[in-house]
PDB file of C-alpha atoms in Angstrom:
ATOM      1  CA  UNK A   7      87.502 143.219-166.195  1.00 44.00           C
ATOM      2  CA  UNK A   8      88.273 145.726-163.802  1.00 46.00           C
ATOM      3  CA  UNK A   9      88.670 149.361-164.575  1.00 46.00           C
ATOM      4  CA  UNK A  10      92.242 150.676-165.340  1.00 51.00           C
ATOM      5  CA  UNK A  11      93.915 152.085-162.061  1.00 51.00           C
ATOM      6  CA  UNK A  12      95.759 154.551-164.028  1.00 49.00           C
ATOM      7  CA  UNK A  13      94.764 158.164-164.775  1.00 49.00           C
ATOM      8  CA  UNK A  14      93.528 159.472-168.196  1.00 42.00           C
ATOM      9  CA  UNK A  15      96.829 161.129-168.737  1.00 47.00           C
ATOM     10  CA  UNK A  16      98.443 157.485-168.656  1.00 49.00           C
ATOM     11  CA  UNK A  17      95.867 155.736-170.721  1.00 46.00           C
ATOM     12  CA  UNK A  18      97.454 156.647-174.114  1.00 42.00           C
ATOM     13  CA  UNK A  19     100.427 154.011-172.925  1.00 73.00           C
ATOM     14  CA  UNK A  20      97.741 151.428-174.026  1.00 81.00           C
ATOM     15  CA  UNK A  21      98.567 152.033-177.714  1.00 86.00           C
ATOM     16  CA  UNK A  22     102.335 151.631-176.811  1.00 87.00           C
ATOM     17  CA  UNK A  23     101.693 148.299-175.125  1.00 90.00           C
ATOM     18  CA  UNK A  24      99.861 147.083-178.320  1.00 91.00           C
ATOM     19  CA  UNK A  25     102.715 148.098-180.396  1.00 88.00           C
ATOM     20  CA  UNK A  26     105.179 146.200-178.214  1.00 91.00           C
ATOM     21  CA  UNK A  27     103.060 143.169-178.139  1.00 89.00           C
ATOM     22  CA  UNK A  28     102.630 142.986-181.947  1.00 90.00           C
ATOM     23  CA  UNK A  29     106.327 143.333-182.255  1.00 89.00           C
ATOM     24  CA  UNK A  30     106.864 140.582-180.146  1.00 87.00           C
ATOM     25  CA  UNK A  31     104.469 138.419-182.302  1.00 86.00           C
ATOM     26  CA  UNK A  32     101.343 138.270-179.958  1.00 86.00           C
ATOM     27  CA  UNK A  33      98.275 137.489-182.185  1.00 86.00           C
ATOM     28  CA  UNK A  34      95.879 138.932-179.820  1.00 89.00           C
ATOM     29  CA  UNK A  35      97.976 142.183-178.919  1.00 91.00           C
ATOM     30  CA  UNK A  36      94.940 144.236-178.446  1.00 91.00           C
ATOM     31  CA  UNK A  37      92.954 141.791-176.071  1.00 91.00           C
ATOM     32  CA  UNK A  38      96.315 141.115-174.138  1.00 90.00           C
ATOM     33  CA  UNK A  39      97.168 144.752-173.842  1.00 92.00           C
ATOM     34  CA  UNK A  40      93.835 145.425-172.255  1.00 90.00           C
ATOM     35  CA  UNK A  41      94.362 142.693-169.738  1.00 93.00           C
ATOM     36  CA  UNK A  42      97.813 143.680-168.810  1.00 92.00           C
ATOM     37  CA  UNK A  43      96.819 147.403-168.304  1.00 90.00           C
ATOM     38  CA  UNK A  44      93.748 146.165-166.069  1.00 89.00           C
ATOM     39  CA  UNK A  45      96.009 143.929-163.988  1.00 89.00           C
ATOM     40  CA  UNK A  46      98.859 146.389-163.481  1.00 89.00           C
ATOM     41  CA  UNK A  47      98.459 148.729-160.286  1.00 86.00           C
ATOM     42  CA  UNK A  48     101.140 151.469-161.629  1.00 86.00           C
ATOM     43  CA  UNK A  49     102.791 152.443-164.968  1.00 86.00           C
ATOM     44  CA  UNK A  50     106.247 150.611-163.524  1.00 87.00           C
ATOM     45  CA  UNK A  51     104.202 147.387-162.953  1.00 90.00           C
ATOM     46  CA  UNK A  52     102.774 147.611-166.480  1.00 91.00           C
ATOM     47  CA  UNK A  53     106.059 147.956-168.056  1.00 90.00           C
ATOM     48  CA  UNK A  54     107.520 144.827-166.178  1.00 92.00           C
ATOM     49  CA  UNK A  55     104.557 142.960-167.152  1.00 93.00           C
ATOM     50  CA  UNK A  56     104.771 143.962-170.822  1.00 93.00           C
ATOM     51  CA  UNK A  57     108.545 142.922-170.558  1.00 90.00           C
ATOM     52  CA  UNK A  58     107.750 139.626-169.112  1.00 93.00           C
ATOM     53  CA  UNK A  59     105.044 138.768-171.752  1.00 93.00           C
ATOM     54  CA  UNK A  60     107.241 139.907-174.691  1.00 92.00           C
ATOM     55  CA  UNK A  61     110.116 137.733-173.235  1.00 90.00           C
ATOM     56  CA  UNK A  62     107.741 134.910-173.833  1.00 89.00           C
ATOM     57  CA  UNK A  63     106.158 134.195-170.706  1.00 91.00           C
ATOM     58  CA  UNK A  64     102.416 133.061-170.924  1.00 94.00           C
ATOM     59  CA  UNK A  65     100.058 135.807-170.404  1.00 93.00           C
ATOM     60  CA  UNK A  66      98.401 133.896-167.813  1.00 95.00           C
ATOM     61  CA  UNK A  67     101.726 133.660-165.627  1.00 95.00           C
ATOM     62  CA  UNK A  68     102.337 137.395-166.284  1.00 94.00           C
ATOM     63  CA  UNK A  69      98.890 138.381-164.952  1.00 94.00           C
ATOM     64  CA  UNK A  70      98.343 135.487-162.516  1.00 94.00           C
ATOM     65  CA  UNK A  71      95.154 134.110-163.562  1.00 95.00           C
ATOM     66  CA  UNK A  72      93.368 132.399-166.477  1.00 95.00           C
ATOM     67  CA  UNK A  73      89.746 132.451-167.607  1.00 94.00           C
ATOM     68  CA  UNK A  74      88.268 128.917-167.394  1.00 96.00           C
ATOM     69  CA  UNK A  75      84.621 128.059-167.737  1.00 94.00           C
ATOM     70  CA  UNK A  76      83.716 131.497-166.720  1.00 92.00           C
ATOM     71  CA  UNK A  77      85.943 131.637-163.673  1.00 95.00           C
ATOM     72  CA  UNK A  78      89.109 133.315-162.792  1.00 94.00           C
ATOM     73  CA  UNK A  79      91.538 130.631-161.932  1.00 96.00           C
ATOM     74  CA  UNK A  80      94.770 131.665-160.136  1.00 96.00           C
ATOM     75  CA  UNK A  81      98.008 130.434-162.014  1.00 96.00           C
ATOM     76  CA  UNK A  82     101.366 130.884-160.756  1.00 94.00           C
ATOM     77  CA  UNK A  83     104.585 130.905-162.508  1.00 92.00           C
ATOM     78  CA  UNK A  84     105.573 127.406-163.716  1.00 92.00           C
ATOM     79  CA  UNK A  85     102.174 125.950-163.198  1.00 95.00           C
ATOM     80  CA  UNK A  86     100.369 124.275-165.971  1.00 95.00           C
ATOM     81  CA  UNK A  87      97.892 126.910-167.622  1.00 95.00           C
ATOM     82  CA  UNK A  88      94.410 125.330-168.121  1.00 96.00           C
ATOM     83  CA  UNK A  89      93.251 125.168-171.703  1.00 94.00           C
ATOM     84  CA  UNK A  90      90.001 126.354-172.948  1.00 93.00           C
ATOM     85  CA  UNK A  91      89.372 123.132-175.042  1.00 94.00           C
ATOM     86  CA  UNK A  92      89.262 121.409-171.609  1.00 96.00           C
ATOM     87  CA  UNK A  93      85.927 122.978-170.880  1.00 96.00           C
ATOM     88  CA  UNK A  94      84.650 120.412-173.179  1.00 96.00           C
ATOM     89  CA  UNK A  95      85.767 117.792-170.646  1.00 97.00           C
ATOM     90  CA  UNK A  96      84.238 119.709-167.824  1.00 96.00           C
ATOM     91  CA  UNK A  97      80.943 119.651-169.488  1.00 95.00           C
ATOM     92  CA  UNK A  98      80.931 115.948-169.938  1.00 95.00           C
ATOM     93  CA  UNK A  99      81.495 115.544-166.176  1.00 95.00           C
ATOM     94  CA  UNK A 100      79.079 117.750-165.230  1.00 93.00           C
ATOM     95  CA  UNK A 101      76.370 116.015-167.226  1.00 92.00           C
ATOM     96  CA  UNK A 102      77.344 112.835-165.332  1.00 92.00           C
ATOM     97  CA  UNK A 103      77.296 114.547-161.710  1.00 88.00           C
ATOM     98  CA  UNK A 104      73.730 115.595-162.305  1.00 76.00           C
ATOM     99  CA  UNK A 105      72.842 111.819-163.052  1.00 73.00           C
ATOM    100  CA  UNK A 106      74.261 110.508-160.045  1.00 71.00           C
ATOM    101  CA  UNK A 107      72.123 109.144-157.248  1.00 60.00           C
ATOM    102  CA  UNK A 108      70.047 111.506-155.331  1.00 63.00           C
ATOM    103  CA  UNK A 109      70.418 111.779-151.639  1.00 71.00           C
ATOM    104  CA  UNK A 110      74.099 111.718-151.213  1.00 82.00           C
ATOM    105  CA  UNK A 111      76.907 114.075-152.416  1.00 89.00           C
ATOM    106  CA  UNK A 112      78.587 113.015-155.821  1.00 92.00           C
ATOM    107  CA  UNK A 113      82.142 111.834-155.246  1.00 95.00           C
ATOM    108  CA  UNK A 114      84.416 113.483-157.593  1.00 96.00           C
ATOM    109  CA  UNK A 115      88.105 113.120-158.099  1.00 97.00           C
ATOM    110  CA  UNK A 116      90.459 115.433-160.156  1.00 97.00           C
ATOM    111  CA  UNK A 117      93.798 113.541-160.759  1.00 97.00           C
ATOM    112  CA  UNK A 118      96.453 115.556-162.299  1.00 96.00           C
ATOM    113  CA  UNK A 119      94.674 118.665-161.274  1.00 96.00           C
ATOM    114  CA  UNK A 120      97.123 121.360-161.945  1.00 96.00           C
ATOM    115  CA  UNK A 121      95.725 124.711-160.850  1.00 96.00           C
ATOM    116  CA  UNK A 122      92.564 123.067-159.862  1.00 96.00           C
ATOM    117  CA  UNK A 123      90.707 124.596-162.697  1.00 96.00           C
ATOM    118  CA  UNK A 124      88.437 121.455-163.542  1.00 97.00           C
ATOM    119  CA  UNK A 125      87.547 120.877-159.848  1.00 95.00           C
ATOM    120  CA  UNK A 126      86.903 124.412-159.249  1.00 95.00           C
ATOM    121  CA  UNK A 127      84.527 124.447-162.474  1.00 95.00           C
ATOM    122  CA  UNK A 128      82.634 121.307-161.372  1.00 94.00           C
ATOM    123  CA  UNK A 129      82.065 122.804-157.963  1.00 93.00           C
ATOM    124  CA  UNK A 130      80.586 125.908-159.472  1.00 91.00           C
ATOM    125  CA  UNK A 131      78.309 124.172-161.992  1.00 88.00           C
ATOM    126  CA  UNK A 132      76.996 121.274-159.819  1.00 83.00           C
ATOM    127  CA  UNK A 133      73.375 121.633-158.923  1.00 77.00           C
ATOM    128  CA  UNK A 134      73.675 119.333-155.997  1.00 79.00           C
ATOM    129  CA  UNK A 135      76.362 118.647-153.236  1.00 87.00           C
ATOM    130  CA  UNK A 136      79.552 117.289-154.525  1.00 91.00           C
ATOM    131  CA  UNK A 137      82.479 115.834-152.501  1.00 94.00           C
ATOM    132  CA  UNK A 138      85.741 116.859-154.260  1.00 96.00           C
ATOM    133  CA  UNK A 139      89.145 115.710-154.103  1.00 97.00           C
ATOM    134  CA  UNK A 140      91.877 117.065-156.321  1.00 97.00           C
ATOM    135  CA  UNK A 141      95.477 115.851-156.407  1.00 97.00           C
ATOM    136  CA  UNK A 142      98.826 116.669-158.015  1.00 97.00           C
ATOM    137  CA  UNK A 143     102.433 115.578-157.923  1.00 96.00           C
ATOM    138  CA  UNK A 144     103.621 119.235-158.463  1.00 95.00           C
ATOM    139  CA  UNK A 145     103.696 121.219-155.108  1.00 96.00           C
ATOM    140  CA  UNK A 146     103.238 124.551-156.977  1.00 95.00           C
ATOM    141  CA  UNK A 147     100.221 123.172-158.772  1.00 96.00           C
ATOM    142  CA  UNK A 148      98.901 122.006-155.325  1.00 97.00           C
ATOM    143  CA  UNK A 149      99.359 125.420-153.730  1.00 95.00           C
ATOM    144  CA  UNK A 150      97.475 126.961-156.764  1.00 95.00           C
ATOM    145  CA  UNK A 151      94.664 124.518-156.575  1.00 96.00           C
ATOM    146  CA  UNK A 152      94.159 125.028-152.983  1.00 96.00           C
ATOM    147  CA  UNK A 153      93.588 128.586-153.555  1.00 95.00           C
ATOM    148  CA  UNK A 154      91.012 128.002-156.272  1.00 96.00           C
ATOM    149  CA  UNK A 155      89.226 125.127-154.792  1.00 93.00           C
ATOM    150  CA  UNK A 156      89.150 127.148-151.437  1.00 82.00           C
ATOM    151  CA  UNK A 157      86.730 125.576-148.956  1.00 75.00           C
ATOM    152  CA  UNK A 158      84.894 123.465-151.684  1.00 85.00           C
ATOM    153  CA  UNK A 159      87.306 120.276-151.690  1.00 92.00           C
ATOM    154  CA  UNK A 160      90.362 118.561-150.355  1.00 96.00           C
ATOM    155  CA  UNK A 161      93.470 119.185-152.513  1.00 97.00           C
ATOM    156  CA  UNK A 162      96.270 116.580-151.914  1.00 97.00           C
ATOM    157  CA  UNK A 163      99.885 116.298-153.070  1.00 97.00           C
ATOM    158  CA  UNK A 164     101.156 112.912-154.527  1.00 97.00           C
ATOM    159  CA  UNK A 165     101.618 110.489-157.389  1.00 97.00           C
ATOM    160  CA  UNK A 166      98.025 109.759-158.952  1.00 96.00           C
ATOM    161  CA  UNK A 167      95.992 107.537-156.542  1.00 97.00           C
ATOM    162  CA  UNK A 168      98.880 107.591-153.968  1.00 96.00           C
ATOM    163  CA  UNK A 169      97.383 110.899-152.873  1.00 96.00           C
ATOM    164  CA  UNK A 170      94.105 109.788-152.278  1.00 97.00           C
ATOM    165  CA  UNK A 171      92.793 108.205-148.910  1.00 97.00           C
ATOM    166  CA  UNK A 172      91.969 104.661-148.849  1.00 96.00           C
ATOM    167  CA  UNK A 173      88.382 105.478-147.688  1.00 95.00           C
ATOM    168  CA  UNK A 174      87.665 106.424-151.385  1.00 97.00           C
ATOM    169  CA  UNK A 175      88.291 103.053-152.900  1.00 97.00           C
ATOM    170  CA  UNK A 176      85.052 102.127-154.678  1.00 96.00           C
ATOM    171  CA  UNK A 177      83.380 105.105-153.958  1.00 95.00           C
ATOM    172  CA  UNK A 178      84.285 107.608-156.673  1.00 96.00           C
ATOM    173  CA  UNK A 179      81.477 108.486-159.006  1.00 95.00           C
ATOM    174  CA  UNK A 180      83.397 110.839-161.370  1.00 96.00           C
ATOM    175  CA  UNK A 181      87.092 110.513-161.856  1.00 98.00           C
ATOM    176  CA  UNK A 182      88.636 113.169-164.032  1.00 97.00           C
ATOM    177  CA  UNK A 183      92.377 112.582-165.117  1.00 95.00           C
ATOM    178  CA  UNK A 184      93.649 115.399-167.261  1.00 93.00           C
ATOM    179  CA  UNK A 185      96.596 113.398-167.817  1.00 96.00           C
ATOM    180  CA  UNK A 186      99.736 114.568-169.946  1.00 94.00           C
ATOM    181  CA  UNK A 187      99.448 113.009-173.357  1.00 94.00           C
ATOM    182  CA  UNK A 188     102.010 114.767-175.623  1.00 93.00           C
ATOM    183  CA  UNK A 189     104.593 112.005-176.872  1.00 94.00           C
ATOM    184  CA  UNK A 190     108.076 112.586-175.455  1.00 96.00           C
ATOM    185  CA  UNK A 191     109.463 113.301-179.059  1.00 94.00           C
ATOM    186  CA  UNK A 192     106.874 115.908-179.717  1.00 94.00           C
ATOM    187  CA  UNK A 193     107.386 118.058-176.355  1.00 94.00           C
ATOM    188  CA  UNK A 194     109.998 120.116-178.340  1.00 92.00           C
ATOM    189  CA  UNK A 195     107.517 120.931-180.911  1.00 93.00           C
ATOM    190  CA  UNK A 196     105.213 122.793-178.546  1.00 91.00           C
ATOM    191  CA  UNK A 197     104.730 126.512-178.305  1.00 88.00           C
ATOM    192  CA  UNK A 198     107.591 128.008-176.381  1.00 88.00           C
ATOM    193  CA  UNK A 199     105.095 129.101-173.843  1.00 88.00           C
ATOM    194  CA  UNK A 200     104.437 125.640-173.095  1.00 91.00           C
ATOM    195  CA  UNK A 201     107.666 123.977-173.384  1.00 92.00           C
ATOM    196  CA  UNK A 202     109.688 126.704-171.683  1.00 91.00           C
ATOM    197  CA  UNK A 203     107.459 127.684-168.922  1.00 93.00           C
ATOM    198  CA  UNK A 204     105.109 125.022-167.901  1.00 91.00           C
ATOM    199  CA  UNK A 205     106.199 121.700-166.043  1.00 91.00           C
ATOM    200  CA  UNK A 206     107.467 118.880-168.107  1.00 91.00           C
ATOM    201  CA  UNK A 207     105.436 116.509-165.932  1.00 94.00           C
ATOM    202  CA  UNK A 208     102.233 117.989-167.014  1.00 94.00           C
ATOM    203  CA  UNK A 209     102.955 117.740-170.766  1.00 92.00           C
ATOM    204  CA  UNK A 210     104.991 114.599-171.292  1.00 91.00           C
ATOM    205  CA  UNK A 211     102.945 111.379-171.548  1.00 94.00           C
ATOM    206  CA  UNK A 212     105.811 109.103-172.529  1.00 94.00           C
ATOM    207  CA  UNK A 213     106.753 107.391-175.802  1.00 96.00           C
ATOM    208  CA  UNK A 214     103.264 107.277-177.355  1.00 95.00           C
ATOM    209  CA  UNK A 215     101.788 109.894-174.844  1.00 93.00           C
ATOM    210  CA  UNK A 216      99.933 107.205-172.891  1.00 96.00           C
ATOM    211  CA  UNK A 217     102.047 106.206-170.252  1.00 96.00           C
ATOM    212  CA  UNK A 218     100.307 108.104-167.605  1.00 97.00           C
ATOM    213  CA  UNK A 219      96.986 107.326-168.871  1.00 97.00           C
ATOM    214  CA  UNK A 220      97.865 103.545-168.487  1.00 97.00           C
ATOM    215  CA  UNK A 221      98.632 103.799-164.952  1.00 97.00           C
ATOM    216  CA  UNK A 222      95.309 105.748-164.370  1.00 97.00           C
ATOM    217  CA  UNK A 223      93.109 102.965-166.218  1.00 97.00           C
ATOM    218  CA  UNK A 224      94.805 100.234-164.328  1.00 96.00           C
ATOM    219  CA  UNK A 225      94.035 101.541-161.120  1.00 97.00           C
ATOM    220  CA  UNK A 226      90.674 103.163-161.662  1.00 97.00           C
ATOM    221  CA  UNK A 227      88.439  99.936-161.240  1.00 97.00           C
ATOM    222  CA  UNK A 228      89.512  99.730-157.715  1.00 96.00           C
ATOM    223  CA  UNK A 229      88.444 103.320-156.893  1.00 97.00           C
ATOM    224  CA  UNK A 230      85.420 103.966-158.968  1.00 97.00           C
ATOM    225  CA  UNK A 231      82.016 103.316-157.591  1.00 95.00           C
ATOM    226  CA  UNK A 232      79.774 100.781-159.293  1.00 93.00           C
ATOM    227  CA  UNK A 233      78.721 102.446-162.546  1.00 93.00           C
ATOM    228  CA  UNK A 234      81.402 105.221-161.985  1.00 95.00           C
ATOM    229  CA  UNK A 235      82.989 107.140-164.826  1.00 97.00           C
ATOM    230  CA  UNK A 236      86.620 107.798-165.625  1.00 98.00           C
ATOM    231  CA  UNK A 237      86.808 110.834-168.219  1.00 98.00           C
ATOM    232  CA  UNK A 238      90.106 112.024-169.695  1.00 97.00           C
ATOM    233  CA  UNK A 239      91.151 114.273-172.827  1.00 96.00           C
ATOM    234  CA  UNK A 240      93.340 112.871-175.621  1.00 95.00           C
ATOM    235  CA  UNK A 241      94.247 113.589-179.103  1.00 94.00           C
ATOM    236  CA  UNK A 242      92.092 112.250-182.060  1.00 94.00           C
ATOM    237  CA  UNK A 243      94.923 110.100-183.324  1.00 95.00           C
ATOM    238  CA  UNK A 244      95.525 108.555-179.811  1.00 96.00           C
ATOM    239  CA  UNK A 245      91.875 107.421-179.500  1.00 96.00           C
ATOM    240  CA  UNK A 246      92.035 103.769-180.764  1.00 96.00           C
ATOM    241  CA  UNK A 247      95.239 102.934-178.374  1.00 96.00           C
ATOM    242  CA  UNK A 248      93.362 104.986-175.595  1.00 96.00           C
ATOM    243  CA  UNK A 249      90.003 103.076-175.979  1.00 96.00           C
ATOM    244  CA  UNK A 250      91.957  99.865-176.288  1.00 96.00           C
ATOM    245  CA  UNK A 251      93.651 100.441-172.950  1.00 96.00           C
ATOM    246  CA  UNK A 252      90.553 101.448-171.347  1.00 96.00           C
ATOM    247  CA  UNK A 253      88.668  98.157-172.558  1.00 96.00           C
ATOM    248  CA  UNK A 254      91.614  95.924-171.551  1.00 95.00           C
ATOM    249  CA  UNK A 255      91.313  97.295-167.929  1.00 95.00           C
ATOM    250  CA  UNK A 256      87.685  96.389-167.609  1.00 94.00           C
ATOM    251  CA  UNK A 257      85.994  99.839-168.402  1.00 96.00           C
ATOM    252  CA  UNK A 258      83.347 100.277-171.117  1.00 96.00           C
ATOM    253  CA  UNK A 259      84.467 103.407-173.169  1.00 96.00           C
ATOM    254  CA  UNK A 260      82.776 105.876-175.572  1.00 96.00           C
ATOM    255  CA  UNK A 261      84.319 108.618-177.321  1.00 97.00           C
ATOM    256  CA  UNK A 262      83.016 112.389-177.851  1.00 96.00           C
ATOM    257  CA  UNK A 263      84.325 114.891-179.777  1.00 95.00           C
ATOM    258  CA  UNK A 264      83.649 118.690-180.527  1.00 94.00           C
ATOM    259  CA  UNK A 265      84.799 120.525-183.412  1.00 92.00           C
ATOM    260  CA  UNK A 266      83.872 123.883-181.870  1.00 91.00           C
ATOM    261  CA  UNK A 267      86.220 123.098-178.738  1.00 91.00           C
ATOM    262  CA  UNK A 268      88.729 120.994-180.928  1.00 92.00           C
ATOM    263  CA  UNK A 269      88.560 118.595-178.173  1.00 95.00           C
ATOM    264  CA  UNK A 270      88.310 114.693-178.117  1.00 95.00           C
ATOM    265  CA  UNK A 271      87.317 113.125-174.797  1.00 97.00           C
ATOM    266  CA  UNK A 272      87.036 109.449-173.749  1.00 97.00           C
ATOM    267  CA  UNK A 273      84.163 108.734-171.202  1.00 97.00           C
ATOM    268  CA  UNK A 274      84.769 105.090-169.577  1.00 97.00           C
ATOM    269  CA  UNK A 275      82.242 103.391-167.256  1.00 96.00           C
ATOM    270  CA  UNK A 276      82.905 100.831-164.776  1.00 94.00           C
ATOM    271  CA  UNK A 277      80.864  97.717-165.636  1.00 81.00           C
ATOM    272  CA  UNK A 278      78.312  96.474-163.236  1.00 67.00           C
ATOM    273  CA  UNK A 279      75.292  97.831-161.518  1.00 44.00           C
ATOM    274  CA  UNK A 280      74.927 100.107-158.615  1.00 39.00           C
ATOM    275  CA  UNK A 281      74.299 103.435-157.185  1.00 33.00           C
ATOM    276  CA  UNK A 282      75.096 106.106-159.790  1.00 37.00           C
ATOM    277  CA  UNK A 283      74.698 103.799-162.764  1.00 35.00           C
ATOM    278  CA  UNK A 284      74.301 105.699-165.915  1.00 35.00           C
ATOM    279  CA  UNK A 285      73.653 103.805-169.305  1.00 34.00           C
ATOM    280  CA  UNK A 286      76.237 104.325-171.844  1.00 34.00           C
ATOM    281  CA  UNK A 287      75.217 106.076-174.971  1.00 35.00           C
ATOM    282  CA  UNK A 288      76.548 104.212-178.257  1.00 33.00           C
ATOM    283  CA  UNK A 289      79.990 104.852-179.355  1.00 34.00           C
ATOM    284  CA  UNK A 290      79.683 107.328-182.377  1.00 32.00           C
ATOM    285  CA  UNK A 291      82.966 105.646-183.891  1.00 32.00           C
ATOM    286  CA  UNK A 292      81.450 102.184-183.423  1.00 32.00           C
ATOM    287  CA  UNK A 293      84.215 101.103-181.119  1.00 31.00           C
TER     288      UNK A 293
END
């Protein structure tokens, strides 16, 4: 965190910020106040930022960035905010990247990339070369992703695989698809920060939350390299249906969970031999 730009005479305003945030129901008022003070370049700017936050805007939209996987990810207003639990998904993908065949870059695609946080994290953690492509249907998200991925990858705008060049067919080693998986009827139950300020396309997964996932798994076998992997996050109660969908489209799934991250990830491998083939671990749930 950078040092506050205010003079020592202005510093007591921090306590006033904490008081306002607490009154607005911010659980982590002290931490948020420090971030807001650090991000503001003048008392007037701080006042405006506090007003936006107490009006219900996500903190990340107010300060313009989110912390993810140790990185500062730019997040513009109206763009999906990367969740910390999704770092567990990145960890699973990073482990597989490290096992791809030596002597060539690992081909990685981040579908539904949002701000590009997952792709940026994988670029930062990879020990070897990575050929990264990220895509999203939301122009605002694509603009963010291009800043976050910078020169390390290619960011494309389009609907799922339609955004990708045909030359990637049968070449993708790691396909991360952080698809929306909230059932339509439950979107209204989300915290107001999400339902009022994040794009519906990044939240609504259809009647059972798996509509977008079904589109991804249906096409994934045509894009994955032999032995390549598809990884996605889902809820625990959606696992049986998600696993069934994966299997039905010719992929071999395993489920990985983390109590620490409160995250559930499905890792699905394209059956067949070839470069980048990684043996599947047994499914801990016996599926």
